CSV table of C-alpha atoms in Angstrom, one decimal:
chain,number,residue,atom,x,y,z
A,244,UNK,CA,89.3,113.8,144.9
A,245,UNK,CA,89.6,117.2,144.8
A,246,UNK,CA,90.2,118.8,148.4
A,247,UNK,CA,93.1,119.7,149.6
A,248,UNK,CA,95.4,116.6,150.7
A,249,UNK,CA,98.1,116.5,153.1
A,250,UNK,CA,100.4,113.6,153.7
A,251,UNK,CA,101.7,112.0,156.0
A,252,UNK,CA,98.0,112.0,158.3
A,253,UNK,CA,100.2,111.2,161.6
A,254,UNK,CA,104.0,111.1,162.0
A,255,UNK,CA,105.6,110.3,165.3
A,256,UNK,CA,109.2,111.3,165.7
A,257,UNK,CA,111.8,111.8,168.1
A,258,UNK,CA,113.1,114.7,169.4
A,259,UNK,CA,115.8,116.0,167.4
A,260,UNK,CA,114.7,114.4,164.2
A,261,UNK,CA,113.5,116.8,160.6
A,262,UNK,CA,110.5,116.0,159.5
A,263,UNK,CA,108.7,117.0,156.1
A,264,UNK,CA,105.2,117.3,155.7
A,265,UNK,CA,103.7,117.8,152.1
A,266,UNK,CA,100.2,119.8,151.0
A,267,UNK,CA,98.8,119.5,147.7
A,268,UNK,CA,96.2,122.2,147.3
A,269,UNK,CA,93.0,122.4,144.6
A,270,UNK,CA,95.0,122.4,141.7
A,271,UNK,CA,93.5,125.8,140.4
A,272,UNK,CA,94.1,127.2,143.8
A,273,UNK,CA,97.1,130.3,143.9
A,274,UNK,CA,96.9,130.9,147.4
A,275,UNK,CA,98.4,128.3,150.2
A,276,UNK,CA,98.6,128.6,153.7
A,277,UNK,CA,99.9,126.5,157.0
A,278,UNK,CA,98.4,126.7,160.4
A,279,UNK,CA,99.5,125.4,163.3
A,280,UNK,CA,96.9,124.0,165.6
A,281,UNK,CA,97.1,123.0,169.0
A,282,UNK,CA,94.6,121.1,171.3
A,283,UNK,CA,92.4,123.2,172.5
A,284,UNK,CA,93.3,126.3,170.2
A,285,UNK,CA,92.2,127.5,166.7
A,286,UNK,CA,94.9,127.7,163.9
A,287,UNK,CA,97.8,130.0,164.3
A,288,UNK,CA,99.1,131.1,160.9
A,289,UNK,CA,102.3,130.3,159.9
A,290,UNK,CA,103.3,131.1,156.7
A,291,UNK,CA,101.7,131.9,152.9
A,292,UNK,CA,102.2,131.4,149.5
A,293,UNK,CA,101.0,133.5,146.4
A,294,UNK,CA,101.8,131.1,144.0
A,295,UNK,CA,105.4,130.0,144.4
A,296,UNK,CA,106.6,133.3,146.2
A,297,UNK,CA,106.2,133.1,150.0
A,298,UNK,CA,104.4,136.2,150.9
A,299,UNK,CA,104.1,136.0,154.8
A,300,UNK,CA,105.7,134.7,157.3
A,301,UNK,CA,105.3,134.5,161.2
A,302,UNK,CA,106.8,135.0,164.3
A,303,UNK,CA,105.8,131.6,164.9
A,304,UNK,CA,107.9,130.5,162.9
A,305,UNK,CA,111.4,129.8,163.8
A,306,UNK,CA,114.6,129.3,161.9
A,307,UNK,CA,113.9,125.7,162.3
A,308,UNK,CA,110.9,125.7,159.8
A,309,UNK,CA,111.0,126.5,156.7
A,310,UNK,CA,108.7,126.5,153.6
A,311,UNK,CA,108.7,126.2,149.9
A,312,UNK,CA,106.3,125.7,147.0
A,313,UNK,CA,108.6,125.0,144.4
A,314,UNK,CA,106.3,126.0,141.0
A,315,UNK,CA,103.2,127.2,142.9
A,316,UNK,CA,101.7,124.0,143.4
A,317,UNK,CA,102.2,121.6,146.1
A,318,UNK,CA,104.2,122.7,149.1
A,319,UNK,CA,106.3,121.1,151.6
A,320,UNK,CA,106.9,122.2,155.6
A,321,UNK,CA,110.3,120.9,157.3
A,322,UNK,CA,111.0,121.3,160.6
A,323,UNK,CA,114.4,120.4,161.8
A,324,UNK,CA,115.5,119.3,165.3
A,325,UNK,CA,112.0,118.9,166.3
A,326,UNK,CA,111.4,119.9,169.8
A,327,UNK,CA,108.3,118.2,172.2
A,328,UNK,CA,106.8,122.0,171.9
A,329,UNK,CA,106.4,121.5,167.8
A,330,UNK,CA,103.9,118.7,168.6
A,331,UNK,CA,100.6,120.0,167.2
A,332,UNK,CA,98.5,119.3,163.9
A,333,UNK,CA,99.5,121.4,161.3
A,334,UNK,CA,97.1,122.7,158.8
A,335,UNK,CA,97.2,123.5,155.2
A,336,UNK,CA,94.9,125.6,153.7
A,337,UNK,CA,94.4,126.7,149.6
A,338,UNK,CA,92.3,129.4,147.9
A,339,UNK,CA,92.0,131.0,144.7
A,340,UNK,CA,91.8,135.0,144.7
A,341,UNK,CA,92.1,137.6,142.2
A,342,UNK,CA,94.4,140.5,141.9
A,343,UNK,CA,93.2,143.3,144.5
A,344,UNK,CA,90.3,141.2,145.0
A,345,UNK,CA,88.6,139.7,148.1
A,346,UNK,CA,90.1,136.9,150.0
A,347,UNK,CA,88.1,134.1,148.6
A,348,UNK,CA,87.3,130.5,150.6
A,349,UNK,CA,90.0,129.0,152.4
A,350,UNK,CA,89.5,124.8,151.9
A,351,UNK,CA,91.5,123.2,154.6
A,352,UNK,CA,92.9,119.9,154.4
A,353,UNK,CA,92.9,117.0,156.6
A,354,UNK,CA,95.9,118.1,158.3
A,355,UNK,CA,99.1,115.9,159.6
A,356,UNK,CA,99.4,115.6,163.5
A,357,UNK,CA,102.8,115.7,165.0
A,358,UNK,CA,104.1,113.8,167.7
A,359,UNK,CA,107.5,114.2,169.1
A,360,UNK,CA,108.5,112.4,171.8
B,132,UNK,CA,97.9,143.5,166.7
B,133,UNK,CA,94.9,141.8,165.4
B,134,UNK,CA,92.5,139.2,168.2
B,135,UNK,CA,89.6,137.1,167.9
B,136,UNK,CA,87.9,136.4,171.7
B,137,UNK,CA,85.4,133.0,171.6
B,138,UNK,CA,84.2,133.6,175.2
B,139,UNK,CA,82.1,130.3,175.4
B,140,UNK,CA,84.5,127.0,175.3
B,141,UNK,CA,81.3,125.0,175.2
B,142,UNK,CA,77.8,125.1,174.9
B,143,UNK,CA,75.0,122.6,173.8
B,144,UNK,CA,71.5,123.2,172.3
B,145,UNK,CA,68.4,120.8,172.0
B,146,UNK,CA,67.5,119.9,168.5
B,147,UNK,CA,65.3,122.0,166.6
B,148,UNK,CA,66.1,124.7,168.8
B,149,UNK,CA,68.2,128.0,167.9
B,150,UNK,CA,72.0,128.5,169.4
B,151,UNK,CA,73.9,131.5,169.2
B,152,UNK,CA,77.8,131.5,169.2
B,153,UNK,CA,79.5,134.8,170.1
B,154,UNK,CA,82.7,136.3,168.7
B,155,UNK,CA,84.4,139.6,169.0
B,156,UNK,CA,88.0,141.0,167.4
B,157,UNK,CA,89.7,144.0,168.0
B,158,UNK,CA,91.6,145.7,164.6
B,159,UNK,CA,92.9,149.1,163.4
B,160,UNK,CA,92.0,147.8,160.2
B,161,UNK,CA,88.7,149.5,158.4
B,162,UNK,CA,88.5,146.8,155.7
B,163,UNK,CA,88.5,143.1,156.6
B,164,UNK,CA,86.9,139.9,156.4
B,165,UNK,CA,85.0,137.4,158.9
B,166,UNK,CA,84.4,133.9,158.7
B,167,UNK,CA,83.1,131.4,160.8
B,168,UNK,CA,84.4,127.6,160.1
B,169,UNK,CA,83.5,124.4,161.4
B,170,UNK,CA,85.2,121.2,162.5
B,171,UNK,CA,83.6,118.2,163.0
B,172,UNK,CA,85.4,115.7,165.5
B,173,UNK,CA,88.2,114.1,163.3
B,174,UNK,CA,87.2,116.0,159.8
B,175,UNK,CA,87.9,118.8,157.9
B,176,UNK,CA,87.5,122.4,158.8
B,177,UNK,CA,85.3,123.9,156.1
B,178,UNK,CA,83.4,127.4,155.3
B,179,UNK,CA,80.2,127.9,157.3
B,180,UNK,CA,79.5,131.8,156.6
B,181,UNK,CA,81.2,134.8,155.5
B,182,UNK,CA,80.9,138.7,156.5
B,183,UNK,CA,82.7,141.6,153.8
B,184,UNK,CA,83.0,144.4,156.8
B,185,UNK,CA,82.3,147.1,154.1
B,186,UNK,CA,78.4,145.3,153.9
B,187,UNK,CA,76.2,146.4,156.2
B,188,UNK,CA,73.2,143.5,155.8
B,189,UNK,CA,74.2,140.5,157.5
B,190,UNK,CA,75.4,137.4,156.0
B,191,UNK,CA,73.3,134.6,155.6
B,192,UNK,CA,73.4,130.6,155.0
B,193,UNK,CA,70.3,128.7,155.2
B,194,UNK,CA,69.7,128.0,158.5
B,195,UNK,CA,72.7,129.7,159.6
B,196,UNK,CA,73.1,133.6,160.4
B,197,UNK,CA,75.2,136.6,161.3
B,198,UNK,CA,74.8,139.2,164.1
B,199,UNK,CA,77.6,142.0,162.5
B,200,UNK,CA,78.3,145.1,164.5
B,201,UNK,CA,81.1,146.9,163.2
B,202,UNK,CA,81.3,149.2,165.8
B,203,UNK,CA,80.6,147.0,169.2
B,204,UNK,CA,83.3,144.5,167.1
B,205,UNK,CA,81.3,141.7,167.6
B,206,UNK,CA,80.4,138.7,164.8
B,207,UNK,CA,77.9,136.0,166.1
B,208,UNK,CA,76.4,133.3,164.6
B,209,UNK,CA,73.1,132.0,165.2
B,210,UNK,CA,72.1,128.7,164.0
B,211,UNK,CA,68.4,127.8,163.7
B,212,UNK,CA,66.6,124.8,163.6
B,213,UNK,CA,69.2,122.8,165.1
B,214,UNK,CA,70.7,119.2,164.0
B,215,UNK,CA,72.9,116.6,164.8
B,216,UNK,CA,74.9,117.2,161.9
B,217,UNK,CA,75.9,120.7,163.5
B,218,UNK,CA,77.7,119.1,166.2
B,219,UNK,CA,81.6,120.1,166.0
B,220,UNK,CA,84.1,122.8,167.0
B,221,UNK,CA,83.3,126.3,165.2
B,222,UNK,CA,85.7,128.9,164.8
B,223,UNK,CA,85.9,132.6,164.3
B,224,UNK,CA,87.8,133.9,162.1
B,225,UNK,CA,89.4,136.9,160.9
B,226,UNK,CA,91.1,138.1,157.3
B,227,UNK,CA,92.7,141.4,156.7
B,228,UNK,CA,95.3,141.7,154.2
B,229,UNK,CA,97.5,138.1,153.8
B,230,UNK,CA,97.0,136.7,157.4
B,231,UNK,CA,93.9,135.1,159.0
B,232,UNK,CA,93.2,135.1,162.9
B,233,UNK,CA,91.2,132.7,164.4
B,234,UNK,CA,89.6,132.0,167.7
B,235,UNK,CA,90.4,129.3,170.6
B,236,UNK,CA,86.5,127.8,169.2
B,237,UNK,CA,83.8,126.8,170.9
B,238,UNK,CA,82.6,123.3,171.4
B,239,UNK,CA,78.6,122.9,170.2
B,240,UNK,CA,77.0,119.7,170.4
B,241,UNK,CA,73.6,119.0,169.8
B,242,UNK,CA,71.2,116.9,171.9
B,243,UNK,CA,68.9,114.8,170.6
């Protein structure tokens, strides 16, 4: 398969608890995003990775997340002392774009659903 | 800041027949993208269409269509000839620069 995978699909925690979730984008891919998608809403963007450097971050996200893609290829979201409000599916996205080009395709992947209880 | 309105939370539209899903943003920006994905219940989101702002024509997909007015800021998809298969969430989205904005969706299902 060559989509973008995210693992776990579903993780139930309790409140309080870190969590990690991992996305492995199309391998040629230099672009990565993660949303954050709540029921009833689109994606809200999170953060973004050009390769390993993290480009762009939001407001959305708190000092408890944090982000990495070690050597630009999969990437891993914590988030630590999960609250009830951080229950959501989160997203992750991949692309491959060119130097000063156009934004190209964004694949999605299946995405992991949070519960914290 | 940069929005995406989806006015309709739901619509529905026989099969065969032609739907139209509306979407308007508000930017500063002059040079952007606009996409409009779809979800199927419990799959992936994935690529439906694409609009360059700098292009005037409207994109176009098979059975699937743009309305772009750059000025009115408005991006609406029509899809024609309807099928079951197009049943699922669709989103609006927008790209300028590193960040993409996306709409609360709209909920289309398709009755046989």
């Amino acid at each position: 398969d060559t989509g973008v995978s995210q693992d776990p699909r579903h993780k139930i925690t309790k409140r309080g608890q870190n969590v990690t979730f991992r996305c492995d984008p199309i391998s040629e891919h230099n672009r990565l995003y993660w949303y954050r998608q709540t029921l009833g809403q689109g994606p809200e963007f999170l953060t973004y990775f050009q390769n390993e450097a993290q480009l762009e971050k939001s407001r959305l996200l708190s000092d408890r997340f944090s982000a990495e893609r070690p050597k630009g290829s999969f990437s891993t979201l914590e988030i630590q002392r999960t609250e009830q409000g951080d229950s959501a599916m989160y997203l992750c996205a991949s692309s491959l774009a060119g130097a000063g080009g156009p934004e190209n395709e964004q694949f999605f992947g299946p995405g992991t659903r949070l519960t914290v209880l | 800041a940069q929005t995406v309105t989806q006015s309709q939370p739901e619509m529905s539209v026989q099969e065969a027949e032609t739907v139209t899903l509306s979407c308007t943003y508000d930017t500063s920006e002059n040079n952007y993208y606009l996409f409009w994905y779809k979800q199927p219940p419990s799959r992936q989101m994935i690529l439906v269409i694409r609009q360059e702002a700098y292009k005037q024509q409207n994109a176009t997909e098979n059975r699937f269509s743009v309305n772009f007015q750059k000025a009115a800021k408005s991006f609406s998809l029509k899809i024609s000839d309807s099928q079951l298969g197009d049943t699922a969430m669709y989103f609006c989205a927008f790209n300028a620069g590193n960040q993409f904005y996306f709409g609360t969706g709209t909920s289309l299902t398709v009755i046989p």
